[in-house]
Coordinates of N, CA and C in Angstrom, one line a residue:
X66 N 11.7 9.3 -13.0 CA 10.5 8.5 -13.3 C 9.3 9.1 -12.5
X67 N 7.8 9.0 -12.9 CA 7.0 10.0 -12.5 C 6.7 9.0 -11.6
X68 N 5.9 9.2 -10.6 CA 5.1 8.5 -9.4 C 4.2 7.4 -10.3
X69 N 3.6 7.9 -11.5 CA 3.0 6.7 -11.9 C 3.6 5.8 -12.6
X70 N 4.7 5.9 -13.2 CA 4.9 5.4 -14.2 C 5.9 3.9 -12.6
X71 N 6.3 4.8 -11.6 CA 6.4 3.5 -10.3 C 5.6 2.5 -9.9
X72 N 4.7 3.0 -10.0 CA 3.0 2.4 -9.5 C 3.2 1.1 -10.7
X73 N 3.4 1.5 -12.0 CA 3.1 0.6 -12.8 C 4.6 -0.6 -12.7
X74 N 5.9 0.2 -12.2 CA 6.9 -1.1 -11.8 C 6.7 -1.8 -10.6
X75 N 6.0 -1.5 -10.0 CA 5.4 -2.1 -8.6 C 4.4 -3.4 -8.9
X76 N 3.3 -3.0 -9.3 CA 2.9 -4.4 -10.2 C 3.4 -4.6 -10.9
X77 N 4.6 -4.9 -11.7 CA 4.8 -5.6 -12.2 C 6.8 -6.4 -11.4
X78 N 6.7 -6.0 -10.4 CA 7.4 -6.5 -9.5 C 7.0 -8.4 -9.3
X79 N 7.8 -8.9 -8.9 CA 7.8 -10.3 -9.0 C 8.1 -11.1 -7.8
X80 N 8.7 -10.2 -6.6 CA 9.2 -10.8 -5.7 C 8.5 -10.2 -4.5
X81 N 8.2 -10.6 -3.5 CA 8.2 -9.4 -2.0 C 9.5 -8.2 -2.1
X82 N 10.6 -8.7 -1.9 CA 11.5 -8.1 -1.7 C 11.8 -6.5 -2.7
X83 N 11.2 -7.1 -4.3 CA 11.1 -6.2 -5.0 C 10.4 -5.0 -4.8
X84 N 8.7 -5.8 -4.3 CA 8.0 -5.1 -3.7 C 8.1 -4.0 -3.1
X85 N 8.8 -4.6 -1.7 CA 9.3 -3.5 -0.8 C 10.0 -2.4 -1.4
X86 N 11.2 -2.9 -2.0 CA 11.6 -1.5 -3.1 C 11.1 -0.7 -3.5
X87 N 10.4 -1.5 -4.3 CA 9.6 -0.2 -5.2 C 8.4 0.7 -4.3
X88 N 8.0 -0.1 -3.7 CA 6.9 0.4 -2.8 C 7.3 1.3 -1.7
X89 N 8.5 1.1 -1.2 CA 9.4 2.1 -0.3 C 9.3 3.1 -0.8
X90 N 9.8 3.4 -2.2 CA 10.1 4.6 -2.7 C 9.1 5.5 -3.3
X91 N 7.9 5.0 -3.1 CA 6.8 5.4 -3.3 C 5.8 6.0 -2.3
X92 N 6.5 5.9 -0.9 CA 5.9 6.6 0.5 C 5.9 7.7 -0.1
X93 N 4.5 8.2 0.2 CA 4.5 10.3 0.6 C 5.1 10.7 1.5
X94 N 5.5 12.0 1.6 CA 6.5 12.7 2.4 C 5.1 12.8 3.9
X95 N 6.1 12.9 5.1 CA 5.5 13.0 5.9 C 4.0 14.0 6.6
X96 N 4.1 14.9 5.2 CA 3.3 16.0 5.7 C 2.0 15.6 4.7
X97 N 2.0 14.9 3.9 CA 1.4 14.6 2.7 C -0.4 14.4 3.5
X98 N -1.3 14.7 2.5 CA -2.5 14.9 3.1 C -2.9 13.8 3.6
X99 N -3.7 13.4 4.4 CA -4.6 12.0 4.7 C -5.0 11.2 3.7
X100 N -5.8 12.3 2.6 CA -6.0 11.2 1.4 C -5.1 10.7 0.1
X101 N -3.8 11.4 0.5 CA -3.1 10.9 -0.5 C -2.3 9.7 0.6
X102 N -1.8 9.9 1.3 CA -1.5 8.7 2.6 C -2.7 7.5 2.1
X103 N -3.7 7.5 2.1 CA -4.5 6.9 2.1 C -4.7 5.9 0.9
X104 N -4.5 7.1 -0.3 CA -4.3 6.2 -1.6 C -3.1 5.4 -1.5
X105 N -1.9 6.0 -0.8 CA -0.5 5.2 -0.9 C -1.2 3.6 -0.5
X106 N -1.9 4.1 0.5 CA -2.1 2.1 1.5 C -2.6 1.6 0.2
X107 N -3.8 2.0 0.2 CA -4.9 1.5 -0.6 C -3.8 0.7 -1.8
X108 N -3.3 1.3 -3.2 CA -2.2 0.9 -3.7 C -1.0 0.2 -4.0
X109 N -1.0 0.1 -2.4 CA 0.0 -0.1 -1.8 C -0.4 -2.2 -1.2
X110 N -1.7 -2.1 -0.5 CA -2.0 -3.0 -0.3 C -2.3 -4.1 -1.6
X111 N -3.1 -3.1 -2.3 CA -2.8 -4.3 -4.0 C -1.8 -4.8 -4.3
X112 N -0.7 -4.1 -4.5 CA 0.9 -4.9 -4.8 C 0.9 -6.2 -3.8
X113 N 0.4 -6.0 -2.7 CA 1.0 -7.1 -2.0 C 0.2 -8.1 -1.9
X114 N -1.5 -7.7 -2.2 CA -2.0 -8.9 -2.4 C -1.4 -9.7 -3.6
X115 N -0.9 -9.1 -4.2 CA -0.3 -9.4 -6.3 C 0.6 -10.3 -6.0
X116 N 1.3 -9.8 -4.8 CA 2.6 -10.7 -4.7 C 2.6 -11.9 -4.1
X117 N 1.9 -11.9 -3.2 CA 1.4 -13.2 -2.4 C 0.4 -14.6 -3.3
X118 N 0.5 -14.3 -4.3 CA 0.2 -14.7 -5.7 C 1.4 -15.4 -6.4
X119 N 2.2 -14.5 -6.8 CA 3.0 -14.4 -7.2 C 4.4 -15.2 -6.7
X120 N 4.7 -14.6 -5.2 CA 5.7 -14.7 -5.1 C 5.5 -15.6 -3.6
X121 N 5.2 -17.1 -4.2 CA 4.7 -18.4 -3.1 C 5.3 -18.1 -2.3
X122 N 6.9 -18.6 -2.3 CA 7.7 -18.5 -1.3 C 7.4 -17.6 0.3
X123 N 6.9 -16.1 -0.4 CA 6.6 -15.3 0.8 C 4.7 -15.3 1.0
X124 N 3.9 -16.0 0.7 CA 2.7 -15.9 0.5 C 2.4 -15.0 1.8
X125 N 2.7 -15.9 2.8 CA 2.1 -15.6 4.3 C 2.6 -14.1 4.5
X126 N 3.6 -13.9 4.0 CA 4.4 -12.7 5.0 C 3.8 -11.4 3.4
X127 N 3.6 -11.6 2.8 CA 2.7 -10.4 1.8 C 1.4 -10.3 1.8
X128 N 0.7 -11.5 2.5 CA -0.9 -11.4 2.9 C -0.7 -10.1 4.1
X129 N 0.5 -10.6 5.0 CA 0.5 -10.2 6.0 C 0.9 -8.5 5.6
X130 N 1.5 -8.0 4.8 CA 2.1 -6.7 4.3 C 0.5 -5.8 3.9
X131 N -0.5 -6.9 2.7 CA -1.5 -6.4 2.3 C -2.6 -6.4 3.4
X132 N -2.6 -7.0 4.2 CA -3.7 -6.7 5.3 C -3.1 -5.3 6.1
X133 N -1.7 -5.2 6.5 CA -1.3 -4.1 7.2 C -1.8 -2.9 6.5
X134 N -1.4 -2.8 5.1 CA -1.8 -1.5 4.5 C -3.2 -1.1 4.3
X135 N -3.6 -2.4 4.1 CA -5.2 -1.9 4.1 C -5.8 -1.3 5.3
X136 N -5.5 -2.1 6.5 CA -6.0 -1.4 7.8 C -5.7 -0.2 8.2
X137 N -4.7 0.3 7.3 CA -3.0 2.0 7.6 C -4.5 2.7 6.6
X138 N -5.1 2.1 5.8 CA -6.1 2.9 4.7 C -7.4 3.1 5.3
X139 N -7.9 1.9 6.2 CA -9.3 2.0 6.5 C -9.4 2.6 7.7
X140 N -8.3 3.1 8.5 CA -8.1 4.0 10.1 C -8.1 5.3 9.3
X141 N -7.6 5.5 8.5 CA -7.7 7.0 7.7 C -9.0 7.2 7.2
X142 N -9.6 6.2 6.7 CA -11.2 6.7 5.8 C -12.0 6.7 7.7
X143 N -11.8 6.4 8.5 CA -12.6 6.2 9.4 C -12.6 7.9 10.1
X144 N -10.9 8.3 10.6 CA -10.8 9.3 10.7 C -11.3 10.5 10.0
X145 N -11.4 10.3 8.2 CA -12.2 11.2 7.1 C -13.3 11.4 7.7
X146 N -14.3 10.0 7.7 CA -15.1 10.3 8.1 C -15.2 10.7 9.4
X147 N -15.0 10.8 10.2 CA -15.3 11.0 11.5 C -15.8 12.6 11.3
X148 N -14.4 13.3 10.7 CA -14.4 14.9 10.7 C -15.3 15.3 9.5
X149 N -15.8 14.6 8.7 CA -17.3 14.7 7.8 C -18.5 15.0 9.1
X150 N -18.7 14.0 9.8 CA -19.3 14.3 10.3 C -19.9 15.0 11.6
X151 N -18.7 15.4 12.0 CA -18.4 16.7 12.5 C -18.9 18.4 12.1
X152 N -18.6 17.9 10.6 CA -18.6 19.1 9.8 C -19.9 19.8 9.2
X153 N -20.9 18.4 9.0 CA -21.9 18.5 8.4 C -23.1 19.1 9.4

């Protein structure tokens, strides 16, 4: 199954727990660039806002998943930028 065609079982995931699944398997390899790292959060933090929606039972603990990833996304655009401006 391609990478996106996961993205698209990820939202449409129903549970946290599914979540995690699908979203596990969807980490980039450790060497993977900053900005694809970056899209993973970014992407990554959507599903979980989706699910804390979705999936009452875990509200608090998928807020808590979607805030982590976003912050894993906005330390990387900070670091981007940093070396932009470095560069320029």
């Amino acid at each position: 199954m391609a990478k996106s065609d996961q993205w698209l079982a990820a939202q449409e995931a129903r549970t946290l727990m599914e979540a995690h699944d699908v979203v596990s398997k969807l980490m980039p390899a450790s060497n993977a660039s900053p900005k694809v790292m970056r899209d993973f959060y970014r992407r990554s933090a959507a599903v979980y806002a989706r699910i804390a929606e979705v999936d009452r039972a875990h509200h608090h603990e998928a807020l808590y998943w979607a805030n982590r990833e976003r912050e894993k996304a906005e330390e990387i655009d900070k670091k981007l930028d940093g070396k932009k401006s470095t560069t320029a």
